[in-house]
mmCIF file of C-alpha atoms in Angstrom:
data_model
loop_
_atom_site.group_PDB
_atom_site.id
_atom_site.type_symbol
_atom_site.label_atom_id
_atom_site.label_comp_id
_atom_site.label_asym_id
_atom_site.label_seq_id
_atom_site.Cartn_x
_atom_site.Cartn_y
_atom_site.Cartn_z
ATOM 1 C CA LEU A 1 -197.159 -33.266 17.615
ATOM 2 C CA VAL A 2 -195.089 -36.418 18.079
ATOM 3 C CA LEU A 3 -198.090 -38.367 19.366
ATOM 4 C CA TYR A 4 -200.129 -37.694 16.232
ATOM 5 C CA CYS A 5 -199.486 -39.575 13.010
ATOM 6 C CA CYS A 6 -198.115 -37.524 10.132
ATOM 7 C CA THR A 7 -201.297 -37.800 8.098
ATOM 8 C CA CYS A 8 -203.526 -36.701 11.007
ATOM 9 C CA VAL A 9 -202.192 -33.160 11.353
ATOM 10 C CA SER A 10 -200.891 -30.636 8.884
ATOM 11 C CA GLY A 11 -198.554 -28.737 11.187
ATOM 12 C CA ILE A 12 -197.965 -27.423 14.672
ATOM 13 C CA TYR A 13 -201.032 -25.141 14.724
ATOM 14 C CA ASP A 14 -203.317 -27.865 13.401
ATOM 15 C CA CYS A 15 -201.929 -30.198 16.037
ATOM 16 C CA GLY A 16 -202.574 -27.676 18.818
ATOM 17 C CA ARG A 17 -206.107 -27.062 17.538
ATOM 18 C CA LYS A 18 -206.832 -30.813 17.511
ATOM 19 C CA VAL A 19 -205.456 -31.290 21.028
ATOM 20 C CA VAL A 20 -207.630 -28.434 22.337
ATOM 21 C CA ASN A 21 -210.716 -29.718 20.481
ATOM 22 C CA GLU A 22 -210.261 -33.319 21.638
ATOM 23 C CA GLU A 23 -208.885 -32.836 25.148
ATOM 24 C CA GLY A 24 -209.339 -29.209 26.162
ATOM 25 C CA VAL A 25 -206.866 -26.376 26.537
ATOM 26 C CA ARG A 26 -205.293 -27.858 29.706
ATOM 27 C CA ALA A 27 -204.013 -30.760 27.597
ATOM 28 C CA LEU A 28 -201.466 -28.397 26.025
ATOM 29 C CA TRP A 29 -199.644 -28.413 29.371
ATOM 30 C CA LYS A 30 -199.881 -32.133 30.165
ATOM 31 C CA GLY A 31 -196.606 -33.321 31.605
ATOM 32 C CA LEU A 32 -195.287 -29.813 32.295
ATOM 33 C CA THR A 33 -194.922 -30.222 36.069
ATOM 34 C CA PRO A 34 -192.527 -33.179 35.934
ATOM 35 C CA PHE A 35 -190.670 -31.556 33.039
ATOM 36 C CA ALA A 36 -190.061 -28.262 34.852
ATOM 37 C CA THR A 37 -189.117 -30.047 38.076
ATOM 38 C CA HIS A 38 -186.776 -32.374 36.263
ATOM 39 C CA LEU A 39 -185.021 -29.493 34.496
ATOM 40 C CA THR A 40 -184.231 -27.740 37.758
ATOM 41 C CA LEU A 41 -182.970 -30.886 39.446
ATOM 42 C CA LYS A 42 -181.117 -32.055 36.335
ATOM 43 C CA TYR A 43 -179.097 -28.865 35.937
ATOM 44 C CA ALA A 44 -178.180 -28.788 39.626
ATOM 45 C CA LEU A 45 -177.122 -32.437 39.577
ATOM 46 C CA ARG A 46 -175.259 -32.018 36.273
ATOM 47 C CA MET A 47 -173.112 -29.144 37.495
ATOM 48 C CA GLY A 48 -172.526 -30.630 40.933
ATOM 49 C CA SER A 49 -171.662 -34.110 39.724
ATOM 50 C CA ASN A 50 -169.364 -32.779 36.994
ATOM 51 C CA SER A 51 -167.520 -30.718 39.598
ATOM 52 C CA PHE A 52 -167.234 -33.774 41.833
ATOM 53 C CA TYR A 53 -165.958 -36.019 39.032
ATOM 54 C CA GLN A 54 -163.480 -33.371 37.911
ATOM 55 C CA SER A 55 -162.161 -33.064 41.459
ATOM 56 C CA ILE A 56 -161.407 -36.784 41.697
ATOM 57 C CA LEU A 57 -159.885 -36.903 38.187
ATOM 58 C CA ARG A 58 -157.404 -34.040 38.647
ATOM 59 C CA ASP A 59 -153.725 -34.969 38.578
ATOM 60 C CA SER A 60 -151.309 -34.294 41.430
ATOM 61 C CA ASN A 61 -150.872 -30.708 40.192
ATOM 62 C CA GLY A 62 -154.627 -30.089 40.216
ATOM 63 C CA GLN A 63 -154.830 -30.085 36.423
ATOM 64 C CA LEU A 64 -157.349 -31.859 34.216
ATOM 65 C CA THR A 65 -156.337 -33.488 30.969
ATOM 66 C CA ASP A 66 -158.748 -33.407 28.065
ATOM 67 C CA GLY A 67 -159.408 -37.099 28.657
ATOM 68 C CA SER A 68 -160.230 -36.502 32.315
ATOM 69 C CA ARG A 69 -162.516 -33.605 31.405
ATOM 70 C CA LEU A 70 -164.300 -35.800 28.854
ATOM 71 C CA ALA A 71 -164.637 -38.622 31.405
ATOM 72 C CA ALA A 72 -166.028 -36.266 34.065
ATOM 73 C CA GLY A 73 -168.605 -34.881 31.631
ATOM 74 C CA PHE A 74 -169.598 -38.364 30.499
ATOM 75 C CA ALA A 75 -169.992 -39.522 34.107
ATOM 76 C CA ALA A 76 -172.051 -36.407 34.925
ATOM 77 C CA GLY A 77 -174.339 -37.151 31.979
ATOM 78 C CA ILE A 78 -174.829 -40.752 33.066
ATOM 79 C CA THR A 79 -175.487 -39.610 36.626
ATOM 80 C CA GLU A 80 -178.179 -37.149 35.549
ATOM 81 C CA ALA A 81 -179.711 -39.745 33.216
ATOM 82 C CA LEU A 82 -180.041 -42.355 35.948
ATOM 83 C CA VAL A 83 -180.966 -40.170 38.905
ATOM 84 C CA ILE A 84 -183.227 -37.548 37.323
ATOM 85 C CA VAL A 85 -183.878 -37.693 33.594
ATOM 86 C CA THR A 86 -185.147 -41.229 32.991
ATOM 87 C CA PRO A 87 -187.725 -41.453 35.809
ATOM 88 C CA PHE A 88 -189.055 -37.959 35.086
ATOM 89 C CA GLU A 89 -189.233 -38.640 31.346
ATOM 90 C CA VAL A 90 -191.166 -41.862 31.973
ATOM 91 C CA VAL A 91 -193.761 -39.968 34.039
ATOM 92 C CA LYS A 92 -193.944 -37.066 31.565
ATOM 93 C CA ILE A 93 -194.436 -39.334 28.568
ATOM 94 C CA ARG A 94 -197.059 -41.478 30.293
ATOM 95 C CA LEU A 95 -199.051 -38.348 31.175
ATOM 96 C CA GLN A 96 -198.710 -36.943 27.649
ATOM 97 C CA GLN A 97 -199.815 -40.175 25.986
ATOM 98 C CA GLN A 98 -203.210 -40.142 27.668
ATOM 99 C CA LYS A 99 -206.141 -38.857 25.693
ATOM 100 C CA GLY A 100 -209.571 -37.866 26.853
ATOM 101 C CA LEU A 101 -211.269 -35.288 28.985
ATOM 102 C CA ALA A 102 -212.885 -37.421 31.690
ATOM 103 C CA TYR A 103 -210.590 -37.287 34.716
ATOM 104 C CA ASN A 104 -211.988 -40.509 36.176
ATOM 105 C CA LYS A 105 -211.239 -42.377 32.944
ATOM 106 C CA LEU A 106 -207.561 -41.410 32.857
ATOM 107 C CA LYS A 107 -205.131 -44.032 34.103
ATOM 108 C CA TYR A 108 -202.832 -41.384 35.586
ATOM 109 C CA HIS A 109 -204.312 -38.339 37.310
ATOM 110 C CA ASN A 110 -201.150 -36.355 38.104
ATOM 111 C CA PRO A 111 -197.371 -36.886 38.252
ATOM 112 C CA ILE A 112 -197.364 -38.413 41.745
ATOM 113 C CA HIS A 113 -200.256 -40.732 40.913
ATOM 114 C CA CYS A 114 -198.507 -41.692 37.683
ATOM 115 C CA ALA A 115 -195.233 -42.539 39.447
ATOM 116 C CA THR A 116 -196.922 -44.554 42.198
ATOM 117 C CA THR A 117 -199.040 -46.440 39.650
ATOM 118 C CA ILE A 118 -195.964 -47.321 37.584
ATOM 119 C CA LEU A 119 -194.125 -48.482 40.706
ATOM 120 C CA ARG A 120 -197.092 -50.575 41.857
ATOM 121 C CA GLU A 121 -197.822 -52.156 38.459
ATOM 122 C CA GLU A 122 -194.342 -52.430 36.932
ATOM 123 C CA GLY A 123 -191.994 -52.261 39.896
ATOM 124 C CA ILE A 124 -188.965 -50.031 40.281
ATOM 125 C CA ARG A 125 -187.639 -51.003 36.842
ATOM 126 C CA GLY A 126 -190.707 -49.422 35.229
ATOM 127 C CA MET A 127 -189.423 -45.982 36.206
ATOM 128 C CA TRP A 128 -186.222 -46.613 34.278
ATOM 129 C CA SER A 129 -187.684 -47.747 30.948
ATOM 130 C CA GLY A 130 -185.362 -46.480 28.246
ATOM 131 C CA ALA A 131 -182.446 -45.833 30.606
ATOM 132 C CA ALA A 132 -179.733 -47.176 28.266
ATOM 133 C CA PRO A 133 -180.366 -44.809 25.347
ATOM 134 C CA THR A 134 -180.902 -41.928 27.789
ATOM 135 C CA MET A 135 -177.545 -42.654 29.412
ATOM 136 C CA ALA A 136 -175.846 -42.775 26.015
ATOM 137 C CA ARG A 137 -177.450 -39.503 24.936
ATOM 138 C CA ASN A 138 -176.849 -37.579 28.148
ATOM 139 C CA GLY A 139 -173.379 -39.007 28.685
ATOM 140 C CA THR A 140 -172.145 -37.991 25.257
ATOM 141 C CA ASN A 141 -173.935 -34.624 25.379
ATOM 142 C CA GLN A 142 -172.382 -33.648 28.697
ATOM 143 C CA MET A 143 -169.009 -35.073 27.732
ATOM 144 C CA CYS A 144 -168.935 -32.718 24.739
ATOM 145 C CA LEU A 145 -170.453 -29.787 26.639
ATOM 146 C CA PHE A 146 -168.026 -29.774 29.534
ATOM 147 C CA TRP A 147 -165.031 -30.393 27.289
ATOM 148 C CA ALA A 148 -166.068 -27.557 24.927
ATOM 149 C CA LYS A 149 -166.689 -25.157 27.831
ATOM 150 C CA ALA A 150 -163.089 -25.560 28.935
ATOM 151 C CA THR A 151 -161.492 -24.985 25.532
#
């Protein structure tokens, strides 16, 4: 829905119908593989890194202050944004932005092909397009989440 202009579709069902008509039913799942993989890895990294950061921020009595809990959550969010979220989002979005049915005319054929093409054409930095806003979003989200879970 996001990739269609507001005047082109009249709602979610119209959008789905247009995607199927223009690109086939498989297009409804474009980008799903990197998304599902990234979710699994992201949650594992989020919980593990938050635990690690909390362990190094505990005081001599093993307690965490609210500030330390907030800092650990923020660091966990930044970690997940840099290690998992940004590169997977770049691949997912590039796959979703493609239109057309002819496989040989698509620039990216699958997630691995997409990632290797980006690396070859844009270098390593291409995989981290949009990292700063992703870090800000994930850092603040996890900062609030892990602080709220403890209260």
